[in-house]
mmCIF file of C-alpha atoms and ligand atoms in Angstrom:
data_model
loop_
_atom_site.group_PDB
_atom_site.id
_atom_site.type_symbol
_atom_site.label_atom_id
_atom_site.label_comp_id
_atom_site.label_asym_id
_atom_site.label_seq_id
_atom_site.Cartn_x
_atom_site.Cartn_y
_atom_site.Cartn_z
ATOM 1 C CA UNK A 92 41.285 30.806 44.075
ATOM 2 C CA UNK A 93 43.858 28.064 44.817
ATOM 3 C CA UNK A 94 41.741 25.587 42.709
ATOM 4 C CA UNK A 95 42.004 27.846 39.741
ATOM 5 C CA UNK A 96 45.315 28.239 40.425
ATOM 6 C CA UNK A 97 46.329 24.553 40.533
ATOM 7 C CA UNK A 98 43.942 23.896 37.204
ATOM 8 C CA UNK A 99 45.865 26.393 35.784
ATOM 9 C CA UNK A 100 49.161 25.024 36.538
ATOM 10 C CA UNK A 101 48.078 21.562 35.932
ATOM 11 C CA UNK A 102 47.005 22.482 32.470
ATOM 12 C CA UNK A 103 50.143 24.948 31.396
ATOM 13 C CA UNK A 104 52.342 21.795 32.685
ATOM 14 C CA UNK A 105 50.167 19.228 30.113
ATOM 15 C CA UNK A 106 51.023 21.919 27.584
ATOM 16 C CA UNK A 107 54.456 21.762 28.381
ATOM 17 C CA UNK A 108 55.109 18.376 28.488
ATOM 18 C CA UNK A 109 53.295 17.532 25.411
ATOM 19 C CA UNK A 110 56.250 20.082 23.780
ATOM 20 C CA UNK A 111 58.878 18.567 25.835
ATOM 21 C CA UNK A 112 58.666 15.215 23.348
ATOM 22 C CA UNK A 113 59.334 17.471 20.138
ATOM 23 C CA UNK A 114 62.189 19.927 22.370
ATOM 24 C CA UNK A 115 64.276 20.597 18.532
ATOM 25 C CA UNK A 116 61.537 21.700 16.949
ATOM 26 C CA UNK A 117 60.784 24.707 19.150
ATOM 27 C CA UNK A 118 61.310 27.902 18.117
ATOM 28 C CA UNK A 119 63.642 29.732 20.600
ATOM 29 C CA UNK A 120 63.637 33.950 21.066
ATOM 30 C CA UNK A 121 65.926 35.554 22.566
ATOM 31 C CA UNK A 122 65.050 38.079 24.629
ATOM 32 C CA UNK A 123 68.037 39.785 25.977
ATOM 33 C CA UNK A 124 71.306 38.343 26.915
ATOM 34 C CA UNK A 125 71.349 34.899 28.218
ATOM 35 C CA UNK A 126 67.602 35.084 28.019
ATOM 36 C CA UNK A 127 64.716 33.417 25.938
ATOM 37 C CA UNK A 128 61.313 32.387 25.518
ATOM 38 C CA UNK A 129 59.883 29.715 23.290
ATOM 39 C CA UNK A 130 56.450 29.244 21.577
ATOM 40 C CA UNK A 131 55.639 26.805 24.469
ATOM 41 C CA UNK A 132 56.208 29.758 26.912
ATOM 42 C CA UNK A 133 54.048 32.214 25.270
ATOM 43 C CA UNK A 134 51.029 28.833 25.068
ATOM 44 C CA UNK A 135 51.472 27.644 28.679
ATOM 45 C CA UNK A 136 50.976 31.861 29.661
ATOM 46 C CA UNK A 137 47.661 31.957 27.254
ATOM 47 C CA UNK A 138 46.572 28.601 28.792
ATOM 48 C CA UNK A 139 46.748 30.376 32.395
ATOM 49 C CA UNK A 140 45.363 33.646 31.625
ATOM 50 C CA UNK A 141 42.411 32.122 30.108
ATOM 51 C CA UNK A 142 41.559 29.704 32.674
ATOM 52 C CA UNK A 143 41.724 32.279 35.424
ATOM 53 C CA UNK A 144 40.353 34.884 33.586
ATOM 54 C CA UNK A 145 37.483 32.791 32.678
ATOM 55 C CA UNK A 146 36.816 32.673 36.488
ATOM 56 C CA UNK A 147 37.800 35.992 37.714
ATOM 57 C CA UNK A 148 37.028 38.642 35.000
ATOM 58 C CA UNK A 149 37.963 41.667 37.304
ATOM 59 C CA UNK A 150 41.020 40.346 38.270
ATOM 60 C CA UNK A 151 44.299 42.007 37.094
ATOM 61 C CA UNK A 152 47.651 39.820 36.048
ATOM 62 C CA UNK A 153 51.115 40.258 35.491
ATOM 63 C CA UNK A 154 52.757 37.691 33.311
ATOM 64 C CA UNK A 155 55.881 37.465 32.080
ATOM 65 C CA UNK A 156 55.430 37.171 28.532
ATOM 66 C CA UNK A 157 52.584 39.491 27.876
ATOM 67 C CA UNK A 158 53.288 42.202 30.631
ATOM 68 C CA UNK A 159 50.235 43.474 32.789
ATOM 69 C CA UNK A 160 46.905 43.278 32.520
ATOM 70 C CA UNK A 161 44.563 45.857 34.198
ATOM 71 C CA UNK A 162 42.206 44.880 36.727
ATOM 72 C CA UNK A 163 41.408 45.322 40.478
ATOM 73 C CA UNK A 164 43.772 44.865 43.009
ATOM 74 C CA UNK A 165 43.685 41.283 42.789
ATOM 75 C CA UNK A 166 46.760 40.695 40.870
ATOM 76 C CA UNK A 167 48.077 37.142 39.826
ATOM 77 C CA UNK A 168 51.917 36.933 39.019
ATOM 78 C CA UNK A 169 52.487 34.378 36.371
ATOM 79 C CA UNK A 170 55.827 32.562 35.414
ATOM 80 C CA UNK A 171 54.310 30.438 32.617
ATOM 81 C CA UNK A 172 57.772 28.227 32.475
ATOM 82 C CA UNK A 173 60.705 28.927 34.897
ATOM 83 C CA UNK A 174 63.843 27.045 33.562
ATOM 84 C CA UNK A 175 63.333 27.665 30.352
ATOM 85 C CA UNK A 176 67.205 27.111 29.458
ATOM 86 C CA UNK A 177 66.900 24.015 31.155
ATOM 87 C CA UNK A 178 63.476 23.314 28.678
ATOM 88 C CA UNK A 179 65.417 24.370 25.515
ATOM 89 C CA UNK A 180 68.063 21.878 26.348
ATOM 90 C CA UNK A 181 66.349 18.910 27.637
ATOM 91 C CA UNK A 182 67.688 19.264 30.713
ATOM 92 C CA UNK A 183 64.856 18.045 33.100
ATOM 93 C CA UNK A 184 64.379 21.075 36.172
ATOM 94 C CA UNK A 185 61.385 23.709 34.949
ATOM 95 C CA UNK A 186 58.154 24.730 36.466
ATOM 96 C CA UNK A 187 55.062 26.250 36.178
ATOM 97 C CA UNK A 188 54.249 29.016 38.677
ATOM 98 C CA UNK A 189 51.268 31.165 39.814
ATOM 99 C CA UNK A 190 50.618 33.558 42.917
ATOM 100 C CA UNK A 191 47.830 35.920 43.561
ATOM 101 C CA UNK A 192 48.212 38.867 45.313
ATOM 102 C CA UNK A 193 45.656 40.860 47.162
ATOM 103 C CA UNK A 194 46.074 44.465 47.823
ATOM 104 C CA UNK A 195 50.425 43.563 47.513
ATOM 105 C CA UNK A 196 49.866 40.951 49.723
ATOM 106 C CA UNK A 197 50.738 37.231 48.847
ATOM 107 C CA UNK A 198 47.846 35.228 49.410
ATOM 108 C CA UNK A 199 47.934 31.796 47.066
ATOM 109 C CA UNK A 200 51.154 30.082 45.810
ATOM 110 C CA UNK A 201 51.272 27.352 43.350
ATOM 111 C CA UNK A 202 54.149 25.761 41.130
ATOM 112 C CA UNK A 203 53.772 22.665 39.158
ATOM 113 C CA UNK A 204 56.756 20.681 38.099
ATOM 114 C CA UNK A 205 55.157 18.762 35.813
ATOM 115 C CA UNK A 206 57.976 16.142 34.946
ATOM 116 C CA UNK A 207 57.831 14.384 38.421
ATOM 117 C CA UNK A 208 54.156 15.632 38.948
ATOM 118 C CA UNK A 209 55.169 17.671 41.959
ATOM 119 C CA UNK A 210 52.765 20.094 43.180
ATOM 120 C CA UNK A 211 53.231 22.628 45.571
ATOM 121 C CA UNK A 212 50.708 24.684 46.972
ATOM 122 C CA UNK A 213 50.557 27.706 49.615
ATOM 123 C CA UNK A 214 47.922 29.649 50.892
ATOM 124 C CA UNK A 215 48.384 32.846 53.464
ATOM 125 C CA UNK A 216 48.043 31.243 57.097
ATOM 126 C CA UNK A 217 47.046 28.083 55.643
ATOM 127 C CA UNK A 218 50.065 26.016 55.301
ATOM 128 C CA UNK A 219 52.310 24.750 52.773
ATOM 129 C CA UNK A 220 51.688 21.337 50.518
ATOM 130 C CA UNK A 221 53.789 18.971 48.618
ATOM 131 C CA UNK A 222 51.140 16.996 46.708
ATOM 132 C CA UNK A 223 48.717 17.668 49.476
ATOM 133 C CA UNK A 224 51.184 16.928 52.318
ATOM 134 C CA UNK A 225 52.610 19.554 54.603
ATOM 135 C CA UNK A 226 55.758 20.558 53.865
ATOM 136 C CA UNK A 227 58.171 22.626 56.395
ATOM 137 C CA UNK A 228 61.874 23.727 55.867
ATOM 138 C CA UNK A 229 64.503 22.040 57.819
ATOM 139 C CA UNK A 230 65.936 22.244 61.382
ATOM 140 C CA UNK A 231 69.227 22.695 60.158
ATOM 141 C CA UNK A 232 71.278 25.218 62.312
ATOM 142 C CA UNK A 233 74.654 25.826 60.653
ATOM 143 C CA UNK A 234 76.243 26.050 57.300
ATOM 144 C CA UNK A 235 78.291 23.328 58.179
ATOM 145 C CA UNK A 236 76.786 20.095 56.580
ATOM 146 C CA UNK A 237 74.253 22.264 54.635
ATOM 147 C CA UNK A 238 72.981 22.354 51.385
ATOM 148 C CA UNK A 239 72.441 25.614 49.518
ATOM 149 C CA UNK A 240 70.265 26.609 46.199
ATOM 150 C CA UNK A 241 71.501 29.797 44.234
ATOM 151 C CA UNK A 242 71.156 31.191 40.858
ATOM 152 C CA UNK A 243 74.473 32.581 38.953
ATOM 153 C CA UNK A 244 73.615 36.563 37.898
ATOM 154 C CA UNK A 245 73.896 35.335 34.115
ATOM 155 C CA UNK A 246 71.452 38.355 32.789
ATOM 156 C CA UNK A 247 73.029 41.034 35.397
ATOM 157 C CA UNK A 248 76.445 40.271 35.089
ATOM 158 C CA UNK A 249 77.540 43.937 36.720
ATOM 159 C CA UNK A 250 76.620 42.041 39.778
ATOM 160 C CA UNK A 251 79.168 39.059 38.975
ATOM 161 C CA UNK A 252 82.271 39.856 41.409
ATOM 162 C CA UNK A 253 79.764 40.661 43.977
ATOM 163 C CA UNK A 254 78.067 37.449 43.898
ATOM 164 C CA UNK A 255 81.073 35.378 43.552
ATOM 165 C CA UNK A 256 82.441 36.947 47.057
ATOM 166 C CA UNK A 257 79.291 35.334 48.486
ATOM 167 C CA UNK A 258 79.810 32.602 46.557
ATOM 168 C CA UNK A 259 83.179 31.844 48.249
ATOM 169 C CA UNK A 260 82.199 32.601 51.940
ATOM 170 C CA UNK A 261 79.588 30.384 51.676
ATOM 171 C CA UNK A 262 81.153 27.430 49.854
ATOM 172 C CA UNK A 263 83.673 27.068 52.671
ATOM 173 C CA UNK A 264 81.135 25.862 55.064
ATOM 174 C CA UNK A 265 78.521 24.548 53.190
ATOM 175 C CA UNK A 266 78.812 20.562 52.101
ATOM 176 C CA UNK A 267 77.039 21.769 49.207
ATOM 177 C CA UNK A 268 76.080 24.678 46.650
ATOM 178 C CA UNK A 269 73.272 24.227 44.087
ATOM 179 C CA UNK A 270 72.665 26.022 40.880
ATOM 180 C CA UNK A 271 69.651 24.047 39.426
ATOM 181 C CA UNK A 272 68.109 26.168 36.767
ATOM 182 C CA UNK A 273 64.652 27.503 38.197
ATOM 183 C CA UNK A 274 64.206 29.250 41.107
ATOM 184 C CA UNK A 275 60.803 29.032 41.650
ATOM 185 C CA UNK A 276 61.643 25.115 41.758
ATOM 186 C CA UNK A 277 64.628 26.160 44.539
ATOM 187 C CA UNK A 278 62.786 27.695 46.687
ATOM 188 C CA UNK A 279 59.482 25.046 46.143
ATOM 189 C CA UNK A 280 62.438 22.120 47.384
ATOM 190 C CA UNK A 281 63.148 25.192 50.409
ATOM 191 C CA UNK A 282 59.822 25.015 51.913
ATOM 192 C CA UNK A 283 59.908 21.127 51.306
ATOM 193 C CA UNK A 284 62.941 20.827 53.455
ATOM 194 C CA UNK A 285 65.094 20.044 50.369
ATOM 195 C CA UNK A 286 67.503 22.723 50.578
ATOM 196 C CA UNK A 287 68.406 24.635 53.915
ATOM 197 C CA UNK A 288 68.743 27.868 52.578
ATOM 198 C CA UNK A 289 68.811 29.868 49.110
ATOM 199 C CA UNK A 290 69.914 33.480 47.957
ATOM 200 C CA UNK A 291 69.989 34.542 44.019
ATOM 201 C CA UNK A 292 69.985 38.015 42.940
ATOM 202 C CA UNK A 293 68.430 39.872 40.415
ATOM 203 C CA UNK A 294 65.300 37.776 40.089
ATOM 204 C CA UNK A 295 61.878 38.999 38.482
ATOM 205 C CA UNK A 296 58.606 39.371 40.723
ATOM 206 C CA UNK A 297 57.034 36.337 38.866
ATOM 207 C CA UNK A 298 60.444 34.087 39.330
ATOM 208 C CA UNK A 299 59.391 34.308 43.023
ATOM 209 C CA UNK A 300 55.932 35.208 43.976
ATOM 210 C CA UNK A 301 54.540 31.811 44.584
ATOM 211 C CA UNK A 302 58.168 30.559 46.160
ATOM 212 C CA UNK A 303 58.078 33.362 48.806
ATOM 213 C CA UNK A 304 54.486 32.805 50.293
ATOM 214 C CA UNK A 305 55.848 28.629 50.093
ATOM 215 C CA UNK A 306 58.401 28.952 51.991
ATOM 216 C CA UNK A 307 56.951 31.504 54.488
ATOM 217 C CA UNK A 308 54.041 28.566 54.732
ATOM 218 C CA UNK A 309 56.801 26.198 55.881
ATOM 219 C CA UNK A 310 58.035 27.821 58.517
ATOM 220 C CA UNK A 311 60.591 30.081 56.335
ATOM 221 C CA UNK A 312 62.210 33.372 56.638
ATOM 222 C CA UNK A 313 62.496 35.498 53.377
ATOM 223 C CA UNK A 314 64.457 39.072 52.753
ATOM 224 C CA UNK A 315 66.339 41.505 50.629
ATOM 225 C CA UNK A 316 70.044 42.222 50.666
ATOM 226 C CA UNK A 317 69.127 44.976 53.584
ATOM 227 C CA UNK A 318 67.159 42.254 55.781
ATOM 228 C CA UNK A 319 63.910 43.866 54.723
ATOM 229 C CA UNK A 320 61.172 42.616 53.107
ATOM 230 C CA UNK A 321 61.860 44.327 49.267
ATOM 231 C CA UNK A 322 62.542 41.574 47.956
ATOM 232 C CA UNK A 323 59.531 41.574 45.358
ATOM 233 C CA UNK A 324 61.084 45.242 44.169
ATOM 234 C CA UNK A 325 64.854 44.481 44.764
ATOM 235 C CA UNK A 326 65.065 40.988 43.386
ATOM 236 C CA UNK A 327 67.744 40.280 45.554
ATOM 237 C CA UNK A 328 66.595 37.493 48.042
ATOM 238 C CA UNK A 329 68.249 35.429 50.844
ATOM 239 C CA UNK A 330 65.756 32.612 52.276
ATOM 240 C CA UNK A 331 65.898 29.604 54.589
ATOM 241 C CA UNK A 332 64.719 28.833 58.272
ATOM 242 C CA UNK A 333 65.295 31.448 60.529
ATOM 243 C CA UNK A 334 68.893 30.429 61.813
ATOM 244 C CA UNK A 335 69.951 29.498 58.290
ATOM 245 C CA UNK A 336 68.032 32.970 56.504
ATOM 246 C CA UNK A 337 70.367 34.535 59.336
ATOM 247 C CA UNK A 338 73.511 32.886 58.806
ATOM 248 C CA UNK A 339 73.189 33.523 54.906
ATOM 249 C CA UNK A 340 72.782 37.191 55.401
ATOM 250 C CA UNK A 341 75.880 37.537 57.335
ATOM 251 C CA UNK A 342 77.945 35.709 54.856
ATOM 252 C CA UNK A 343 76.423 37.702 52.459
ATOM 253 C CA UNK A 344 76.303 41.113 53.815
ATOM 254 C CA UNK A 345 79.498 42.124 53.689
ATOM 255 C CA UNK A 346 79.662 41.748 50.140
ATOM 256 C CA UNK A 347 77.073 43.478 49.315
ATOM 257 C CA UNK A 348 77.260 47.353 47.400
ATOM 258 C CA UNK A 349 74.958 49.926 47.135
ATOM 259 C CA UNK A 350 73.460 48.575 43.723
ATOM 260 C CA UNK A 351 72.523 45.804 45.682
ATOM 261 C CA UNK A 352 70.770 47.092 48.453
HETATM 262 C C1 IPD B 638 64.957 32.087 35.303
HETATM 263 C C2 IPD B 638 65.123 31.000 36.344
HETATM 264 C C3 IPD B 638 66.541 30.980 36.860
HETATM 265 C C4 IPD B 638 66.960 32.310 37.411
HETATM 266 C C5 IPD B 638 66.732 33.399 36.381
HETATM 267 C C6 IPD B 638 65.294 33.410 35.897
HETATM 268 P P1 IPD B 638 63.130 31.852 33.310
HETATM 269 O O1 IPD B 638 63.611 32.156 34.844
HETATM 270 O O2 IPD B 638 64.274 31.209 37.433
HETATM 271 O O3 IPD B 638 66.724 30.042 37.895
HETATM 272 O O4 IPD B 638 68.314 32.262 37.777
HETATM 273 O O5 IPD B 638 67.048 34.647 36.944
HETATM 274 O O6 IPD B 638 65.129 34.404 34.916
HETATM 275 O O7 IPD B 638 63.712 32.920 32.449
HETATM 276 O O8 IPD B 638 63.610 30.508 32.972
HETATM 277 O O9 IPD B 638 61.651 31.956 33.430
HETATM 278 CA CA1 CA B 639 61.400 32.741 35.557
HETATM 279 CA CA1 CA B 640 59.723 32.021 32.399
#
């Protein structure tokens, strides 16, 4: 299942990149507020769903362009293109990225940055990859001399003041804060002992499905705003080694109200 999965990836990313060289002729939807989809998203998601369909028939999928497709309880979470603001406007940090859940339970992790040709891979007890190398998070034990990846709630902006207050209690200690665009790339450069720690909130199940089970594969600690594992429901995740997951929940914690939790 993780060879489909990287096939898949592989060949949404050539789909992607082929677009990439024609970027102002796209045609951009919008969504909702602050968020869009392009023809290239809706291709790179068919691309997927047919290549894994072709191989597992049975199995069900939940994409974000097309919604769900019935199945068994084999269930593959697919974020066709994550950064696509970044895509629209040429600004090189998106990703391909597909996880397979059994019965709720992560199993397989993929996402494909096709620009550098950067794949990592994750499979449930089996390790995390960079490019077929293992990958683990970093040692680092403080948020002194750290540096953190985040997303800005730009779609759930009731959450703004919120997020800013952990914003400010973490960018006192940290040497660094991070706001790069894709968050399944974020927490892909977690597990690979790029970042030390991450937290965003208000992210969708296929922004993070194959970045969880990556980081967890590296050694990683993942929760929700409560320290509990919700995150797939909530959204709301905090994630680093287990000092640093720590350390980032008590800076956040405080700030944190009961729409949040
Ligand atoms: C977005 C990216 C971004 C995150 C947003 C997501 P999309 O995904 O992951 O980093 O902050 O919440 O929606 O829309 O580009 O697939
Ligand atoms: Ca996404
Ligand atoms: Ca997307």
């Amino acid at each position: 299942m993780l060879t489909i999965a990287v096939r898949a990836a592989r060949s949404a990313g050539d789909i992607i990149l082929r677009s990439a060289e024609n970027i102002d002729r796209i045609q951009v939807d919008q969504k909702s507020k602050n968020d869009f989809t392009t023809e290239v998203d809706r291709a790179a998601e068919q691309e997927i769903i047919k290549i894994i369909k072709a191989a597992f028939p049975e199995h069900a999928i939940l994409a974000e362009e097309s919604g769900a497709h019935a199945g068994n309880d084999f269930v593959w979470v697919i974020d066709p293109l994550d950064g696509t603001t970044n895509f629209i406007h040429g600004f090189p940090q998106f990703a391909v990225s597909i996880a397979l859940k059994i019965k709720g339970r992560l199993e397989v992790g993929v996402i494909y940055d096709p620009l550098r040709d950067e794949l990592f891979t994750a499979s449930k007890g089996g390790g995390a990859m960079l490019n077929n190398r293992k990958i683990r998070v970093t040692k680092q034990n403080s948020l002194k001399g750290s540096l953190i990846g985040t997303g800005f709630p730009f779609k759930k902006q009731q959450h703004l003041d919120a997020y800013l207050q952990m914003f400010r209690t973490i960018c006192v200690d940290a040497a660094g804060i991070r706001r790069a665009g894709s968050a399944a790339l974020d927490l892909a450069y977690l597990a690979a002992g790029r970042f030390d720690g991450f937290w965003e909130i208000g992210l969708c199940e296929w922004d993070m499905a194959a970045g969880i089970l990556l980081v967890q594969e590296a050694g990683g600690v993942v929760t929700d705003f409560s320290f509990n594992d919700d995150y797939l429901n909530t959204g709301n995740l905090i994630a680093g080694n287990p000092r640093m997951q720590q350390l980032l929940y008590q800076a956040i914690q405080p700030h944190v109200g009961d729409s949040l939790k």
